[in-house]
């Protein structure tokens, strides 16, 4: 028996699955043991599988297609195939009072010549995309949560220097925790 689950995707971003990187489509199909049937007319990807889709697999597929819809490049989307990575989305429409406010908030997140966005990505090891009224973050859980907090600080109007200081502290904490984990693993082997 075949099971099919429809998952919406932004029609403008379908080329990420179709033309630009049919390789990504194949990787998704092989890794998750599904078949993707793309309905470009309606902006829906039908996920077909022989066995019933587990809720975690459906969630992973929804995150992958949401990341594509946000405009993440294929290399970033691939990271979501690994269980250790997550997608975080912040909807700026919930925060902005009007379109001018939305533009101001997006400008703060991007920073002068993209500096704020680059700092967030570099210090937390995440990929960050600002698309329309949403901010997307892909990375490991710790990095994604630190990046989310940094973005929220900028949204709340904190000074960029304060956010950069926060990011430096978080980067040190993340690095220290990873070193401790490696040491523990080294002792157990």
mmCIF file of C-alpha atoms in Angstrom:
data_model
loop_
_atom_site.group_PDB
_atom_site.id
_atom_site.type_symbol
_atom_site.label_atom_id
_atom_site.label_comp_id
_atom_site.label_asym_id
_atom_site.label_seq_id
_atom_site.Cartn_x
_atom_site.Cartn_y
_atom_site.Cartn_z
ATOM 1 C CA UNK A 1 0.000 0.000 0.000
ATOM 2 C CA UNK A 2 1.291 3.454 -0.909
ATOM 3 C CA UNK A 3 0.960 6.462 1.358
ATOM 4 C CA UNK A 4 1.011 10.034 0.044
ATOM 5 C CA UNK A 5 1.399 13.246 2.034
ATOM 6 C CA UNK A 6 1.104 16.663 0.314
ATOM 7 C CA UNK A 7 3.528 19.348 1.544
ATOM 8 C CA UNK A 8 3.282 22.948 0.246
ATOM 9 C CA UNK A 9 6.317 24.725 -1.221
ATOM 10 C CA UNK A 10 6.805 28.215 -2.644
ATOM 11 C CA UNK A 11 6.331 27.873 -6.423
ATOM 12 C CA UNK A 12 9.094 30.413 -7.083
ATOM 13 C CA UNK A 13 11.598 28.129 -5.335
ATOM 14 C CA UNK A 14 10.702 24.867 -7.071
ATOM 15 C CA UNK A 15 13.722 25.243 -9.344
ATOM 16 C CA UNK A 16 15.876 24.353 -6.322
ATOM 17 C CA UNK A 17 14.361 20.870 -6.493
ATOM 18 C CA UNK A 18 13.860 20.630 -10.259
ATOM 19 C CA UNK A 19 16.495 22.327 -12.394
ATOM 20 C CA UNK A 20 19.321 23.656 -10.288
ATOM 21 C CA UNK A 21 19.854 20.558 -8.253
ATOM 22 C CA UNK A 22 17.857 17.499 -9.161
ATOM 23 C CA UNK A 23 20.688 16.007 -7.123
ATOM 24 C CA UNK A 24 19.081 17.479 -3.976
ATOM 25 C CA UNK A 25 15.764 15.820 -4.867
ATOM 26 C CA UNK A 26 17.528 12.464 -5.304
ATOM 27 C CA UNK A 27 19.382 12.881 -2.000
ATOM 28 C CA UNK A 28 16.132 13.624 -0.151
ATOM 29 C CA UNK A 29 14.452 10.607 -1.766
ATOM 30 C CA UNK A 30 17.339 8.247 -0.997
ATOM 31 C CA UNK A 31 18.035 9.453 2.543
ATOM 32 C CA UNK A 32 14.408 9.455 3.670
ATOM 33 C CA UNK A 33 13.294 6.499 1.508
ATOM 34 C CA UNK A 34 10.485 8.436 -0.187
ATOM 35 C CA UNK A 35 9.473 9.454 -3.716
ATOM 36 C CA UNK A 36 8.847 13.148 -4.378
ATOM 37 C CA UNK A 37 6.186 14.025 -6.943
ATOM 38 C CA UNK A 38 6.301 17.739 -7.687
ATOM 39 C CA UNK A 39 3.106 19.560 -8.647
ATOM 40 C CA UNK A 40 4.598 22.837 -9.871
ATOM 41 C CA UNK A 41 1.199 24.188 -10.933
ATOM 42 C CA UNK A 42 -0.157 24.125 -7.370
ATOM 43 C CA UNK A 43 3.110 24.513 -5.424
ATOM 44 C CA UNK A 44 2.833 21.163 -3.678
ATOM 45 C CA UNK A 45 5.250 18.277 -3.288
ATOM 46 C CA UNK A 46 3.520 14.932 -2.837
ATOM 47 C CA UNK A 47 5.633 12.636 -0.706
ATOM 48 C CA UNK A 48 4.997 9.012 -1.589
ATOM 49 C CA UNK A 49 6.221 6.044 0.410
ATOM 50 C CA UNK A 50 5.566 2.318 0.758
ATOM 51 C CA UNK A 51 5.250 2.431 4.540
ATOM 52 C CA UNK A 52 3.306 4.878 6.666
ATOM 53 C CA UNK A 53 5.287 8.081 7.179
ATOM 54 C CA UNK A 54 6.548 8.531 10.714
ATOM 55 C CA UNK A 55 5.699 11.931 12.253
ATOM 56 C CA UNK A 56 9.404 12.807 12.599
ATOM 57 C CA UNK A 57 10.005 12.102 8.903
ATOM 58 C CA UNK A 58 7.011 14.280 7.939
ATOM 59 C CA UNK A 59 8.346 17.064 10.183
ATOM 60 C CA UNK A 60 11.803 16.752 8.611
ATOM 61 C CA UNK A 61 10.304 16.939 5.098
ATOM 62 C CA UNK A 62 8.209 19.985 6.045
ATOM 63 C CA UNK A 63 11.351 21.682 7.384
ATOM 64 C CA UNK A 64 13.269 20.846 4.203
ATOM 65 C CA UNK A 65 10.538 22.308 1.971
ATOM 66 C CA UNK A 66 10.139 25.338 4.250
ATOM 67 C CA UNK A 67 13.902 25.948 3.983
ATOM 68 C CA UNK A 68 13.668 25.729 0.189
ATOM 69 C CA UNK A 69 10.691 28.131 0.248
ATOM 70 C CA UNK A 70 12.722 30.595 2.334
ATOM 71 C CA UNK A 71 15.447 30.570 -0.317
ATOM 72 C CA UNK A 72 18.198 28.585 1.388
ATOM 73 C CA UNK A 73 20.750 27.237 -1.107
ATOM 74 C CA UNK A 74 20.855 23.441 -1.650
ATOM 75 C CA UNK A 75 24.017 23.060 0.488
ATOM 76 C CA UNK A 76 22.186 24.531 3.478
ATOM 77 C CA UNK A 77 19.033 22.487 2.850
ATOM 78 C CA UNK A 78 21.140 19.285 2.780
ATOM 79 C CA UNK A 79 22.132 19.952 6.400
ATOM 80 C CA UNK A 80 18.525 19.259 7.411
ATOM 81 C CA UNK A 81 18.909 15.637 6.277
ATOM 82 C CA UNK A 82 21.178 15.218 9.313
ATOM 83 C CA UNK A 83 19.212 14.756 12.549
ATOM 84 C CA UNK A 84 21.628 16.988 14.460
ATOM 85 C CA UNK A 85 20.512 20.097 12.527
ATOM 86 C CA UNK A 86 17.326 22.118 12.943
ATOM 87 C CA UNK A 87 15.394 24.820 11.111
ATOM 88 C CA UNK A 88 14.254 27.829 13.132
ATOM 89 C CA UNK A 89 11.903 30.385 11.578
ATOM 90 C CA UNK A 90 11.098 33.805 13.005
ATOM 91 C CA UNK A 91 8.036 35.516 11.524
ATOM 92 C CA UNK A 92 8.703 39.250 11.508
ATOM 93 C CA UNK A 93 5.058 40.000 10.623
ATOM 94 C CA UNK A 94 4.149 39.114 14.200
ATOM 95 C CA UNK A 95 6.536 41.798 15.462
ATOM 96 C CA UNK A 96 6.497 44.583 12.864
ATOM 97 C CA UNK A 97 3.708 47.144 13.129
ATOM 98 C CA UNK A 98 3.811 48.132 9.441
ATOM 99 C CA UNK A 99 5.906 47.708 6.281
ATOM 100 C CA UNK A 100 8.344 50.485 7.264
ATOM 101 C CA UNK A 101 8.906 48.808 10.617
ATOM 102 C CA UNK A 102 9.461 45.481 8.826
ATOM 103 C CA UNK A 103 12.118 47.056 6.573
ATOM 104 C CA UNK A 104 13.837 48.642 9.591
ATOM 105 C CA UNK A 105 13.922 45.319 11.460
ATOM 106 C CA UNK A 106 15.263 43.466 8.411
ATOM 107 C CA UNK A 107 17.917 46.163 8.016
ATOM 108 C CA UNK A 108 19.006 45.712 11.640
ATOM 109 C CA UNK A 109 19.304 41.937 11.196
ATOM 110 C CA UNK A 110 21.315 42.298 7.990
ATOM 111 C CA UNK A 111 23.450 45.140 9.344
ATOM 112 C CA UNK A 112 25.638 47.552 7.450
ATOM 113 C CA UNK A 113 26.969 45.755 4.356
ATOM 114 C CA UNK A 114 25.698 42.460 5.814
ATOM 115 C CA UNK A 115 27.960 42.596 8.879
ATOM 116 C CA UNK A 116 25.351 41.600 11.493
ATOM 117 C CA UNK A 117 24.136 38.637 9.449
ATOM 118 C CA UNK A 118 27.722 37.493 8.797
ATOM 119 C CA UNK A 119 28.627 37.791 12.493
ATOM 120 C CA UNK A 120 25.611 35.721 13.514
ATOM 121 C CA UNK A 121 26.492 33.033 10.955
ATOM 122 C CA UNK A 122 30.214 32.989 11.743
ATOM 123 C CA UNK A 123 29.920 33.013 15.539
ATOM 124 C CA UNK A 124 27.188 30.360 15.764
ATOM 125 C CA UNK A 125 27.998 28.193 12.735
ATOM 126 C CA UNK A 126 24.522 28.573 11.226
ATOM 127 C CA UNK A 127 23.166 29.567 7.828
ATOM 128 C CA UNK A 128 20.777 32.520 7.981
ATOM 129 C CA UNK A 129 18.332 33.734 5.320
ATOM 130 C CA UNK A 130 16.023 36.740 5.417
ATOM 131 C CA UNK A 131 13.158 36.252 2.992
ATOM 132 C CA UNK A 132 10.072 38.434 2.808
ATOM 133 C CA UNK A 133 8.785 38.674 6.362
ATOM 134 C CA UNK A 134 10.650 35.628 7.714
ATOM 135 C CA UNK A 135 14.113 34.863 9.041
ATOM 136 C CA UNK A 136 15.306 31.281 8.601
ATOM 137 C CA UNK A 137 18.144 29.685 10.556
ATOM 138 C CA UNK A 138 19.709 26.272 9.836
ATOM 139 C CA UNK A 139 22.325 24.771 12.125
ATOM 140 C CA UNK A 140 22.885 22.505 15.085
ATOM 141 C CA UNK A 141 20.526 23.076 18.004
ATOM 142 C CA UNK A 142 22.925 25.113 20.164
ATOM 143 C CA UNK A 143 24.043 27.318 17.302
ATOM 144 C CA UNK A 144 20.496 27.834 16.025
ATOM 145 C CA UNK A 145 19.223 28.832 19.483
ATOM 146 C CA UNK A 146 22.115 31.281 19.955
ATOM 147 C CA UNK A 147 21.477 32.750 16.489
ATOM 148 C CA UNK A 148 17.755 33.022 17.233
ATOM 149 C CA UNK A 149 18.493 34.879 20.479
ATOM 150 C CA UNK A 150 20.862 37.253 18.637
ATOM 151 C CA UNK A 151 18.209 37.974 15.982
ATOM 152 C CA UNK A 152 15.583 38.548 18.682
ATOM 153 C CA UNK A 153 17.951 40.946 20.472
ATOM 154 C CA UNK A 154 18.316 42.955 17.248
ATOM 155 C CA UNK A 155 14.540 42.927 16.773
ATOM 156 C CA UNK A 156 14.086 44.273 20.316
ATOM 157 C CA UNK A 157 16.433 47.142 19.449
ATOM 158 C CA UNK A 158 19.580 46.093 21.312
ATOM 159 C CA UNK A 159 22.753 47.753 20.079
ATOM 160 C CA UNK A 160 24.747 45.758 17.549
ATOM 161 C CA UNK A 161 27.823 45.874 19.816
ATOM 162 C CA UNK A 162 25.783 44.262 22.627
ATOM 163 C CA UNK A 163 24.638 41.509 20.262
ATOM 164 C CA UNK A 164 28.212 40.919 19.034
ATOM 165 C CA UNK A 165 29.397 40.637 22.653
ATOM 166 C CA UNK A 166 26.596 38.121 23.334
ATOM 167 C CA UNK A 167 27.644 36.146 20.238
ATOM 168 C CA UNK A 168 31.302 36.035 21.319
ATOM 169 C CA UNK A 169 30.289 34.697 24.750
ATOM 170 C CA UNK A 170 27.946 32.112 23.195
ATOM 171 C CA UNK A 171 30.615 31.020 20.695
ATOM 172 C CA UNK A 172 33.048 30.399 23.570
ATOM 173 C CA UNK A 173 30.406 28.448 25.528
ATOM 174 C CA UNK A 174 29.544 26.294 22.512
ATOM 175 C CA UNK A 175 33.225 25.636 21.796
ATOM 176 C CA UNK A 176 33.879 24.734 25.463
ATOM 177 C CA UNK A 177 30.905 22.327 25.564
ATOM 178 C CA UNK A 178 32.041 20.642 22.360
ATOM 179 C CA UNK A 179 35.571 20.257 23.743
ATOM 180 C CA UNK A 180 34.163 18.705 26.937
ATOM 181 C CA UNK A 181 32.071 16.326 24.848
ATOM 182 C CA UNK A 182 35.104 15.280 22.809
ATOM 183 C CA UNK A 183 37.094 14.726 25.998
ATOM 184 C CA UNK A 184 34.304 12.574 27.472
ATOM 185 C CA UNK A 185 34.075 10.570 24.264
ATOM 186 C CA UNK A 186 37.844 10.130 24.254
ATOM 187 C CA UNK A 187 37.773 8.756 27.797
ATOM 188 C CA UNK A 188 34.960 6.309 27.046
ATOM 189 C CA UNK A 189 36.647 4.785 24.005
#
